[in-house]
PDB file of N, CA and C in Angstrom:
ATOM      1  N   UNK A   1      21.441  -7.654   3.376  1.00 38.00           N
ATOM      2  CA  UNK A   1      20.632  -8.698   4.329  1.00 38.00           C
ATOM      3  C   UNK A   1      19.386  -8.266   4.853  1.00 38.00           C
ATOM      4  N   UNK A   2      18.622  -8.979   4.966  1.00 44.00           N
ATOM      5  CA  UNK A   2      17.410  -8.451   5.798  1.00 44.00           C
ATOM      6  C   UNK A   2      17.470  -8.909   7.032  1.00 44.00           C
ATOM      7  N   UNK A   3      16.626  -8.421   7.817  1.00 47.00           N
ATOM      8  CA  UNK A   3      16.407  -9.090   9.312  1.00 47.00           C
ATOM      9  C   UNK A   3      16.316 -10.673   9.298  1.00 47.00           C
ATOM     10  N   UNK A   4      15.837 -11.635   8.375  1.00 45.00           N
ATOM     11  CA  UNK A   4      15.787 -12.594   8.409  1.00 45.00           C
ATOM     12  C   UNK A   4      17.272 -13.388   7.968  1.00 45.00           C
ATOM     13  N   UNK A   5      18.311 -12.503   7.697  1.00 48.00           N
ATOM     14  CA  UNK A   5      19.449 -13.023   6.839  1.00 48.00           C
ATOM     15  C   UNK A   5      19.504 -13.527   5.480  1.00 48.00           C
ATOM     16  N   UNK A   6      18.421 -12.886   5.154  1.00 50.00           N
ATOM     17  CA  UNK A   6      18.396 -13.104   3.454  1.00 50.00           C
ATOM     18  C   UNK A   6      18.879 -12.026   2.717  1.00 50.00           C
ATOM     19  N   UNK A   7      18.974 -12.216   1.469  1.00 51.00           N
ATOM     20  CA  UNK A   7      19.505 -11.035   0.608  1.00 51.00           C
ATOM     21  C   UNK A   7      18.069 -10.046   0.168  1.00 51.00           C
ATOM     22  N   UNK A   8      18.392  -9.002   0.544  1.00 56.00           N
ATOM     23  CA  UNK A   8      17.093  -7.784   0.072  1.00 56.00           C
ATOM     24  C   UNK A   8      17.170  -7.981  -1.479  1.00 56.00           C
ATOM     25  N   UNK A   9      15.952  -7.592  -1.873  1.00 67.00           N
ATOM     26  CA  UNK A   9      15.718  -7.906  -3.467  1.00 67.00           C
ATOM     27  C   UNK A   9      15.708  -6.267  -3.945  1.00 67.00           C
ATOM     28  N   UNK A  10      16.515  -6.122  -5.194  1.00 83.00           N
ATOM     29  CA  UNK A  10      16.371  -4.920  -5.837  1.00 83.00           C
ATOM     30  C   UNK A  10      15.019  -4.555  -6.449  1.00 83.00           C
ATOM     31  N   UNK A  11      14.521  -5.207  -6.685  1.00 91.00           N
ATOM     32  CA  UNK A  11      13.090  -5.039  -7.447  1.00 91.00           C
ATOM     33  C   UNK A  11      12.212  -5.733  -6.630  1.00 91.00           C
ATOM     34  N   UNK A  12      10.655  -5.687  -7.225  1.00 95.00           N
ATOM     35  CA  UNK A  12       9.767  -6.242  -6.454  1.00 95.00           C
ATOM     36  C   UNK A  12       9.513  -7.600  -7.233  1.00 95.00           C
ATOM     37  N   UNK A  13       9.650  -8.427  -6.149  1.00 95.00           N
ATOM     38  CA  UNK A  13       9.403 -10.201  -6.942  1.00 95.00           C
ATOM     39  C   UNK A  13       7.920 -10.432  -6.706  1.00 95.00           C
ATOM     40  N   UNK A  14       7.004  -9.322  -6.673  1.00 96.00           N
ATOM     41  CA  UNK A  14       5.888  -9.826  -6.406  1.00 96.00           C
ATOM     42  C   UNK A  14       4.817  -9.027  -7.163  1.00 96.00           C
ATOM     43  N   UNK A  15       5.293  -8.698  -8.571  1.00 94.00           N
ATOM     44  CA  UNK A  15       4.718  -8.167  -9.646  1.00 94.00           C
ATOM     45  C   UNK A  15       3.506  -9.022  -9.974  1.00 94.00           C
ATOM     46  N   UNK A  16       3.774 -10.104  -9.904  1.00 95.00           N
ATOM     47  CA  UNK A  16       2.367 -11.016 -10.229  1.00 95.00           C
ATOM     48  C   UNK A  16       1.127 -11.032  -9.619  1.00 95.00           C
ATOM     49  N   UNK A  17       1.393 -10.296  -8.248  1.00 94.00           N
ATOM     50  CA  UNK A  17       0.297 -10.190  -7.444  1.00 94.00           C
ATOM     51  C   UNK A  17      -0.511  -8.958  -7.674  1.00 94.00           C
ATOM     52  N   UNK A  18      -0.003  -7.867  -8.525  1.00 95.00           N
ATOM     53  CA  UNK A  18      -0.609  -6.851  -8.518  1.00 95.00           C
ATOM     54  C   UNK A  18      -1.745  -7.058  -9.671  1.00 95.00           C
ATOM     55  N   UNK A  19      -2.877  -6.770  -9.277  1.00 95.00           N
ATOM     56  CA  UNK A  19      -4.213  -6.986 -10.309  1.00 95.00           C
ATOM     57  C   UNK A  19      -4.734  -5.495 -10.235  1.00 95.00           C
ATOM     58  N   UNK A  20      -4.600  -4.299  -9.407  1.00 93.00           N
ATOM     59  CA  UNK A  20      -4.901  -2.983  -9.731  1.00 93.00           C
ATOM     60  C   UNK A  20      -3.891  -2.170  -9.634  1.00 93.00           C
ATOM     61  N   UNK A  21      -4.073  -1.575 -10.926  1.00 92.00           N
ATOM     62  CA  UNK A  21      -2.800  -0.151 -11.057  1.00 92.00           C
ATOM     63  C   UNK A  21      -3.447   0.789 -10.823  1.00 92.00           C
ATOM     64  N   UNK A  22      -4.810   1.353 -11.495  1.00 93.00           N
ATOM     65  CA  UNK A  22      -5.072   2.995 -11.597  1.00 93.00           C
ATOM     66  C   UNK A  22      -5.967   2.996 -10.137  1.00 93.00           C
ATOM     67  N   UNK A  23      -5.884   3.911  -9.802  1.00 95.00           N
ATOM     68  CA  UNK A  23      -6.572   4.356  -8.662  1.00 95.00           C
ATOM     69  C   UNK A  23      -8.352   4.496  -8.849  1.00 95.00           C
ATOM     70  N   UNK A  24      -9.366   4.436  -7.964  1.00 95.00           N
ATOM     71  CA  UNK A  24     -10.487   4.849  -8.332  1.00 95.00           C
ATOM     72  C   UNK A  24     -10.860   6.419  -8.572  1.00 95.00           C
ATOM     73  N   UNK A  25     -11.744   6.531  -9.007  1.00 94.00           N
ATOM     74  CA  UNK A  25     -11.949   7.992  -9.560  1.00 94.00           C
ATOM     75  C   UNK A  25     -12.340   8.949  -8.295  1.00 94.00           C
ATOM     76  N   UNK A  26     -13.017   8.161  -7.263  1.00 95.00           N
ATOM     77  CA  UNK A  26     -13.003   9.100  -5.931  1.00 95.00           C
ATOM     78  C   UNK A  26     -12.712   8.046  -5.047  1.00 95.00           C
ATOM     79  N   UNK A  27     -12.309   8.796  -3.977  1.00 97.00           N
ATOM     80  CA  UNK A  27     -11.655   7.913  -2.592  1.00 97.00           C
ATOM     81  C   UNK A  27     -12.367   8.585  -1.527  1.00 97.00           C
ATOM     82  N   UNK A  28     -13.329   8.264  -0.773  1.00 97.00           N
ATOM     83  CA  UNK A  28     -14.060   9.062   0.340  1.00 97.00           C
ATOM     84  C   UNK A  28     -12.554   9.254   1.701  1.00 97.00           C
ATOM     85  N   UNK A  29     -11.992   8.095   1.681  1.00 98.00           N
ATOM     86  CA  UNK A  29     -11.054   8.214   2.615  1.00 98.00           C
ATOM     87  C   UNK A  29     -10.664   6.841   2.955  1.00 98.00           C
ATOM     88  N   UNK A  30      -9.833   6.596   4.209  1.00 98.00           N
ATOM     89  CA  UNK A  30      -9.668   5.304   4.730  1.00 98.00           C
ATOM     90  C   UNK A  30     -10.709   4.524   4.809  1.00 98.00           C
ATOM     91  N   UNK A  31     -10.961   3.467   4.597  1.00 98.00           N
ATOM     92  CA  UNK A  31     -12.040   2.506   4.655  1.00 98.00           C
ATOM     93  C   UNK A  31     -12.234   2.057   6.315  1.00 98.00           C
ATOM     94  N   UNK A  32     -11.084   1.910   6.768  1.00 98.00           N
ATOM     95  CA  UNK A  32     -11.212   1.706   8.233  1.00 98.00           C
ATOM     96  C   UNK A  32     -11.376   2.627   9.232  1.00 98.00           C
ATOM     97  N   UNK A  33     -10.603   3.802   8.852  1.00 98.00           N
ATOM     98  CA  UNK A  33     -11.000   4.800   9.548  1.00 98.00           C
ATOM     99  C   UNK A  33     -12.673   5.339   9.361  1.00 98.00           C
ATOM    100  N   UNK A  34     -13.148   5.401   8.288  1.00 98.00           N
ATOM    101  CA  UNK A  34     -14.360   5.796   8.103  1.00 98.00           C
ATOM    102  C   UNK A  34     -15.320   5.262   9.059  1.00 98.00           C
ATOM    103  N   UNK A  35     -15.002   3.916   8.994  1.00 98.00           N
ATOM    104  CA  UNK A  35     -16.105   2.838   9.760  1.00 98.00           C
ATOM    105  C   UNK A  35     -15.712   3.114  11.416  1.00 98.00           C
ATOM    106  N   UNK A  36     -14.679   3.292  11.779  1.00 98.00           N
ATOM    107  CA  UNK A  36     -14.374   3.395  13.222  1.00 98.00           C
ATOM    108  C   UNK A  36     -14.459   5.188  13.757  1.00 98.00           C
ATOM    109  N   UNK A  37     -14.598   5.698  12.569  1.00 98.00           N
ATOM    110  CA  UNK A  37     -14.670   7.346  13.007  1.00 98.00           C
ATOM    111  C   UNK A  37     -13.569   8.170  13.272  1.00 98.00           C
ATOM    112  N   UNK A  38     -12.189   7.377  12.661  1.00 98.00           N
ATOM    113  CA  UNK A  38     -11.092   7.794  13.245  1.00 98.00           C
ATOM    114  C   UNK A  38     -10.493   8.802  12.063  1.00 98.00           C
ATOM    115  N   UNK A  39      -9.512   9.288  12.167  1.00 98.00           N
ATOM    116  CA  UNK A  39      -8.550  10.470  11.096  1.00 98.00           C
ATOM    117  C   UNK A  39      -7.417   9.840  10.649  1.00 98.00           C
ATOM    118  N   UNK A  40      -7.008  10.085   9.379  1.00 98.00           N
ATOM    119  CA  UNK A  40      -5.831   9.558   8.677  1.00 98.00           C
ATOM    120  C   UNK A  40      -5.084  11.063   8.295  1.00 98.00           C
ATOM    121  N   UNK A  41      -4.041  10.649   7.865  1.00 98.00           N
ATOM    122  CA  UNK A  41      -3.061  11.434   7.074  1.00 98.00           C
ATOM    123  C   UNK A  41      -2.975  11.507   5.454  1.00 98.00           C
ATOM    124  N   UNK A  42      -2.492  10.442   5.315  1.00 98.00           N
ATOM    125  CA  UNK A  42      -2.378   9.988   3.570  1.00 98.00           C
ATOM    126  C   UNK A  42      -2.935   8.483   3.535  1.00 98.00           C
ATOM    127  N   UNK A  43      -3.434   8.457   2.006  1.00 98.00           N
ATOM    128  CA  UNK A  43      -4.224   7.305   1.511  1.00 98.00           C
ATOM    129  C   UNK A  43      -2.994   6.285   0.901  1.00 98.00           C
ATOM    130  N   UNK A  44      -3.094   4.675   1.108  1.00 98.00           N
ATOM    131  CA  UNK A  44      -2.598   3.888   0.106  1.00 98.00           C
ATOM    132  C   UNK A  44      -3.508   2.823  -0.169  1.00 98.00           C
ATOM    133  N   UNK A  45      -3.370   2.469  -1.262  1.00 98.00           N
ATOM    134  CA  UNK A  45      -4.500   1.309  -1.985  1.00 98.00           C
ATOM    135  C   UNK A  45      -3.521  -0.055  -2.148  1.00 98.00           C
ATOM    136  N   UNK A  46      -4.278  -0.950  -1.623  1.00 98.00           N
ATOM    137  CA  UNK A  46      -3.932  -2.647  -1.825  1.00 98.00           C
ATOM    138  C   UNK A  46      -3.778  -2.780  -3.417  1.00 98.00           C
ATOM    139  N   UNK A  47      -2.613  -3.142  -4.066  1.00 97.00           N
ATOM    140  CA  UNK A  47      -2.907  -3.581  -5.556  1.00 97.00           C
ATOM    141  C   UNK A  47      -3.467  -5.046  -6.035  1.00 97.00           C
ATOM    142  N   UNK A  48      -3.938  -5.349  -4.675  1.00 97.00           N
ATOM    143  CA  UNK A  48      -4.197  -6.756  -4.903  1.00 97.00           C
ATOM    144  C   UNK A  48      -5.808  -6.737  -5.006  1.00 97.00           C
ATOM    145  N   UNK A  49      -6.340  -6.356  -4.077  1.00 98.00           N
ATOM    146  CA  UNK A  49      -7.923  -5.847  -3.713  1.00 98.00           C
ATOM    147  C   UNK A  49      -8.591  -4.754  -3.831  1.00 98.00           C
ATOM    148  N   UNK A  50      -7.639  -3.805  -3.744  1.00 98.00           N
ATOM    149  CA  UNK A  50      -8.108  -2.185  -3.839  1.00 98.00           C
ATOM    150  C   UNK A  50      -8.290  -1.397  -2.622  1.00 98.00           C
ATOM    151  N   UNK A  51      -8.172  -2.185  -1.550  1.00 98.00           N
ATOM    152  CA  UNK A  51      -8.437  -1.653  -0.096  1.00 98.00           C
ATOM    153  C   UNK A  51      -7.335  -0.397   0.027  1.00 98.00           C
ATOM    154  N   UNK A  52      -8.561   0.543   0.480  1.00 98.00           N
ATOM    155  CA  UNK A  52      -8.011   1.806   0.948  1.00 98.00           C
ATOM    156  C   UNK A  52      -7.346   1.870   2.244  1.00 98.00           C
ATOM    157  N   UNK A  53      -6.268   2.149   2.916  1.00 98.00           N
ATOM    158  CA  UNK A  53      -5.817   2.074   3.837  1.00 98.00           C
ATOM    159  C   UNK A  53      -5.242   3.706   4.326  1.00 98.00           C
ATOM    160  N   UNK A  54      -4.988   3.749   5.480  1.00 98.00           N
ATOM    161  CA  UNK A  54      -3.998   4.992   5.838  1.00 98.00           C
ATOM    162  C   UNK A  54      -2.693   4.456   5.949  1.00 98.00           C
ATOM    163  N   UNK A  55      -2.207   5.437   5.619  1.00 98.00           N
ATOM    164  CA  UNK A  55      -0.291   5.297   6.172  1.00 98.00           C
ATOM    165  C   UNK A  55       0.192   5.306   7.424  1.00 98.00           C
ATOM    166  N   UNK A  56       1.578   4.789   7.633  1.00 97.00           N
ATOM    167  CA  UNK A  56       1.995   4.565   8.789  1.00 97.00           C
ATOM    168  C   UNK A  56       2.407   5.964   9.671  1.00 97.00           C
ATOM    169  N   UNK A  57       1.651   6.933   9.045  1.00 98.00           N
ATOM    170  CA  UNK A  57       2.143   8.224   9.757  1.00 98.00           C
ATOM    171  C   UNK A  57       0.637   8.707  10.353  1.00 98.00           C
ATOM    172  N   UNK A  58      -0.398   7.899   9.993  1.00 98.00           N
ATOM    173  CA  UNK A  58      -1.693   7.851  10.303  1.00 98.00           C
ATOM    174  C   UNK A  58      -1.786   7.154  11.863  1.00 98.00           C
ATOM    175  N   UNK A  59      -2.506   7.642  12.700  1.00 98.00           N
ATOM    176  CA  UNK A  59      -2.582   6.989  14.207  1.00 98.00           C
ATOM    177  C   UNK A  59      -2.692   5.277  13.916  1.00 98.00           C
ATOM    178  N   UNK A  60      -3.609   4.995  13.077  1.00 98.00           N
ATOM    179  CA  UNK A  60      -4.019   3.419  13.224  1.00 98.00           C
ATOM    180  C   UNK A  60      -3.131   2.570  12.101  1.00 98.00           C
ATOM    181  N   UNK A  61      -2.626   3.337  10.965  1.00 98.00           N
ATOM    182  CA  UNK A  61      -1.602   2.309  10.398  1.00 98.00           C
ATOM    183  C   UNK A  61      -2.491   1.485   9.383  1.00 98.00           C
ATOM    184  N   UNK A  62      -3.706   1.679   9.099  1.00 98.00           N
ATOM    185  CA  UNK A  62      -4.335   0.528   8.447  1.00 98.00           C
ATOM    186  C   UNK A  62      -4.012  -0.175   6.939  1.00 98.00           C
ATOM    187  N   UNK A  63      -3.231   0.781   6.101  1.00 98.00           N
ATOM    188  CA  UNK A  63      -2.592   0.050   5.109  1.00 98.00           C
ATOM    189  C   UNK A  63      -1.737  -1.039   5.613  1.00 98.00           C
ATOM    190  N   UNK A  64      -1.143  -0.582   6.521  1.00 98.00           N
ATOM    191  CA  UNK A  64       0.202  -2.031   6.940  1.00 98.00           C
ATOM    192  C   UNK A  64      -0.649  -2.944   7.476  1.00 98.00           C
ATOM    193  N   UNK A  65      -1.534  -2.841   8.487  1.00 98.00           N
ATOM    194  CA  UNK A  65      -2.529  -3.640   9.191  1.00 98.00           C
ATOM    195  C   UNK A  65      -2.874  -4.357   8.042  1.00 98.00           C
ATOM    196  N   UNK A  66      -3.617  -3.918   7.068  1.00 98.00           N
ATOM    197  CA  UNK A  66      -4.296  -5.048   5.754  1.00 98.00           C
ATOM    198  C   UNK A  66      -3.195  -5.975   5.501  1.00 98.00           C
ATOM    199  N   UNK A  67      -1.835  -4.943   5.185  1.00 98.00           N
ATOM    200  CA  UNK A  67      -1.022  -6.256   4.473  1.00 98.00           C
ATOM    201  C   UNK A  67      -0.874  -7.518   5.102  1.00 98.00           C
ATOM    202  N   UNK A  68      -0.703  -7.127   6.412  1.00 97.00           N
ATOM    203  CA  UNK A  68      -0.347  -8.007   7.142  1.00 97.00           C
ATOM    204  C   UNK A  68      -1.430  -9.116   7.604  1.00 97.00           C
ATOM    205  N   UNK A  69      -2.909  -8.522   7.543  1.00 98.00           N
ATOM    206  CA  UNK A  69      -3.684  -9.441   7.632  1.00 98.00           C
ATOM    207  C   UNK A  69      -4.254 -10.165   6.647  1.00 98.00           C
ATOM    208  N   UNK A  70      -4.112  -9.849   5.378  1.00 98.00           N
ATOM    209  CA  UNK A  70      -4.217 -10.232   4.126  1.00 98.00           C
ATOM    210  C   UNK A  70      -3.325 -11.068   3.366  1.00 98.00           C
ATOM    211  N   UNK A  71      -2.033 -10.836   3.776  1.00 97.00           N
ATOM    212  CA  UNK A  71      -0.922 -11.200   3.020  1.00 97.00           C
ATOM    213  C   UNK A  71      -0.405 -10.621   1.430  1.00 97.00           C
ATOM    214  N   UNK A  72      -1.494  -9.408   1.314  1.00 98.00           N
ATOM    215  CA  UNK A  72      -1.141  -8.586   0.021  1.00 98.00           C
ATOM    216  C   UNK A  72      -0.064  -7.841   0.098  1.00 98.00           C
ATOM    217  N   UNK A  73       0.977  -8.244  -0.551  1.00 97.00           N
ATOM    218  CA  UNK A  73       2.266  -7.748  -0.385  1.00 97.00           C
ATOM    219  C   UNK A  73       2.700  -6.052  -0.793  1.00 97.00           C
ATOM    220  N   UNK A  74       1.951  -5.851  -2.049  1.00 98.00           N
ATOM    221  CA  UNK A  74       2.163  -4.381  -2.525  1.00 98.00           C
ATOM    222  C   UNK A  74       0.911  -3.237  -2.482  1.00 98.00           C
ATOM    223  N   UNK A  75       1.310  -2.011  -2.037  1.00 98.00           N
ATOM    224  CA  UNK A  75       0.560  -1.087  -2.093  1.00 98.00           C
ATOM    225  C   UNK A  75       0.928   0.248  -3.081  1.00 98.00           C
ATOM    226  N   UNK A  76       0.050   1.188  -3.237  1.00 97.00           N
ATOM    227  CA  UNK A  76       0.611   2.329  -3.830  1.00 97.00           C
ATOM    228  C   UNK A  76      -0.026   3.746  -3.307  1.00 97.00           C
ATOM    229  N   UNK A  77       0.550   4.368  -3.630  1.00 98.00           N
ATOM    230  CA  UNK A  77      -0.080   5.818  -2.923  1.00 98.00           C
ATOM    231  C   UNK A  77      -1.087   6.138  -3.563  1.00 98.00           C
ATOM    232  N   UNK A  78      -2.066   6.423  -2.565  1.00 98.00           N
ATOM    233  CA  UNK A  78      -3.261   6.912  -3.430  1.00 98.00           C
ATOM    234  C   UNK A  78      -3.649   8.713  -2.877  1.00 98.00           C
ATOM    235  N   UNK A  79      -2.463   9.352  -3.194  1.00 96.00           N
ATOM    236  CA  UNK A  79      -2.580  10.758  -2.874  1.00 96.00           C
ATOM    237  C   UNK A  79      -2.406  11.265  -4.192  1.00 96.00           C
ATOM    238  N   UNK A  80      -2.951  12.173  -4.814  1.00 92.00           N
ATOM    239  CA  UNK A  80      -3.164  12.808  -5.768  1.00 92.00           C
ATOM    240  C   UNK A  80      -1.543  13.610  -6.455  1.00 92.00           C
ATOM    241  N   UNK A  81      -1.187  12.857  -7.555  1.00 92.00           N
ATOM    242  CA  UNK A  81       0.145  13.545  -7.947  1.00 92.00           C
ATOM    243  C   UNK A  81       1.291  12.315  -7.774  1.00 92.00           C
ATOM    244  N   UNK A  82       0.867  11.345  -7.146  1.00 95.00           N
ATOM    245  CA  UNK A  82       1.992  10.392  -6.232  1.00 95.00           C
ATOM    246  C   UNK A  82       1.726   9.150  -7.396  1.00 95.00           C
ATOM    247  N   UNK A  83       2.695   8.579  -7.792  1.00 94.00           N
ATOM    248  CA  UNK A  83       2.760   6.963  -8.379  1.00 94.00           C
ATOM    249  C   UNK A  83       3.766   5.996  -7.957  1.00 94.00           C
ATOM    250  N   UNK A  84       4.076   6.535  -6.735  1.00 96.00           N
ATOM    251  CA  UNK A  84       4.791   5.156  -6.519  1.00 96.00           C
ATOM    252  C   UNK A  84       4.046   3.940  -5.652  1.00 96.00           C
ATOM    253  N   UNK A  85       4.767   2.982  -5.629  1.00 97.00           N
ATOM    254  CA  UNK A  85       4.392   1.616  -4.942  1.00 97.00           C
ATOM    255  C   UNK A  85       5.038   1.224  -4.150  1.00 97.00           C
ATOM    256  N   UNK A  86       4.894   0.307  -2.983  1.00 97.00           N
ATOM    257  CA  UNK A  86       5.698  -0.265  -2.086  1.00 97.00           C
ATOM    258  C   UNK A  86       5.692  -1.661  -2.125  1.00 97.00           C
ATOM    259  N   UNK A  87       6.727  -2.489  -1.825  1.00 97.00           N
ATOM    260  CA  UNK A  87       6.468  -3.817  -1.741  1.00 97.00           C
ATOM    261  C   UNK A  87       6.906  -4.002  -0.613  1.00 97.00           C
ATOM    262  N   UNK A  88       6.172  -4.629   0.388  1.00 97.00           N
ATOM    263  CA  UNK A  88       6.309  -4.565   1.935  1.00 97.00           C
ATOM    264  C   UNK A  88       7.626  -5.826   2.089  1.00 97.00           C
ATOM    265  N   UNK A  89       7.255  -6.893   1.329  1.00 96.00           N
ATOM    266  CA  UNK A  89       8.068  -8.179   1.121  1.00 96.00           C
ATOM    267  C   UNK A  89       9.490  -8.218   0.942  1.00 96.00           C
ATOM    268  N   UNK A  90       9.697  -7.367   0.003  1.00 96.00           N
ATOM    269  CA  UNK A  90      10.873  -7.021  -0.228  1.00 96.00           C
ATOM    270  C   UNK A  90      11.629  -5.514  -0.356  1.00 96.00           C
ATOM    271  N   UNK A  91      10.812  -4.859   0.560  1.00 96.00           N
ATOM    272  CA  UNK A  91      11.047  -3.554   1.005  1.00 96.00           C
ATOM    273  C   UNK A  91      11.682  -2.704  -0.360  1.00 96.00           C
ATOM    274  N   UNK A  92      10.765  -2.490  -1.239  1.00 97.00           N
ATOM    275  CA  UNK A  92      11.274  -2.080  -2.232  1.00 97.00           C
ATOM    276  C   UNK A  92      10.367  -0.963  -3.017  1.00 97.00           C
ATOM    277  N   UNK A  93      10.729   0.224  -3.088  1.00 96.00           N
ATOM    278  CA  UNK A  93       9.584   1.310  -3.824  1.00 96.00           C
ATOM    279  C   UNK A  93       9.656   1.394  -5.366  1.00 96.00           C
ATOM    280  N   UNK A  94       8.831   1.463  -6.173  1.00 95.00           N
ATOM    281  CA  UNK A  94       8.933   1.521  -7.575  1.00 95.00           C
ATOM    282  C   UNK A  94       7.826   2.187  -8.436  1.00 95.00           C
ATOM    283  N   UNK A  95       7.604   2.549  -9.466  1.00 92.00           N
ATOM    284  CA  UNK A  95       6.602   2.965 -10.287  1.00 92.00           C
ATOM    285  C   UNK A  95       6.272   2.172 -11.397  1.00 92.00           C
ATOM    286  N   UNK A  96       5.028   2.065 -11.630  1.00 83.00           N
ATOM    287  CA  UNK A  96       4.567   0.784 -12.928  1.00 83.00           C
ATOM    288  C   UNK A  96       3.995   1.819 -14.113  1.00 83.00           C
ATOM    289  N   UNK A  97       4.476   1.668 -15.141  1.00 75.00           N
ATOM    290  CA  UNK A  97       3.869   1.964 -16.684  1.00 75.00           C
ATOM    291  C   UNK A  97       2.426   1.746 -16.592  1.00 75.00           C
ATOM    292  N   UNK A  98       1.948   3.268 -16.843  1.00 63.00           N
ATOM    293  CA  UNK A  98       0.474   2.990 -17.115  1.00 63.00           C
ATOM    294  C   UNK A  98      -0.321   3.213 -15.680  1.00 63.00           C
ATOM    295  N   UNK A  99       0.756   3.110 -14.466  1.00 58.00           N
ATOM    296  CA  UNK A  99       0.105   3.903 -13.190  1.00 58.00           C
ATOM    297  C   UNK A  99      -0.623   5.355 -13.304  1.00 58.00           C
ATOM    298  N   UNK A 100      -1.745   5.414 -12.766  1.00 55.00           N
ATOM    299  CA  UNK A 100      -1.919   6.814 -12.869  1.00 55.00           C
ATOM    300  C   UNK A 100      -2.512   7.306 -11.506  1.00 55.00           C
TER     301      UNK A 100
END
């Protein structure tokens, strides 16, 4: 059961909202941190619109802030060598075939 009293999903039920799987060739950093001159630790990409935000270990947690403001439920790691995705709505991590 999740905090709302519903059953937690074993898989992401938002796969139909994934528009972008592959990372851009170059990522200068967290879009929001760059705009305000802040620092970040790890980068995450929104799989709906491609927004690059910083992880929850970063001071500003811009990836999570983007999810809450946009309603886009799935992110993926934008770190080299990592291929995991996270669905905020279903609270489940997964990989996608073809994701690089």
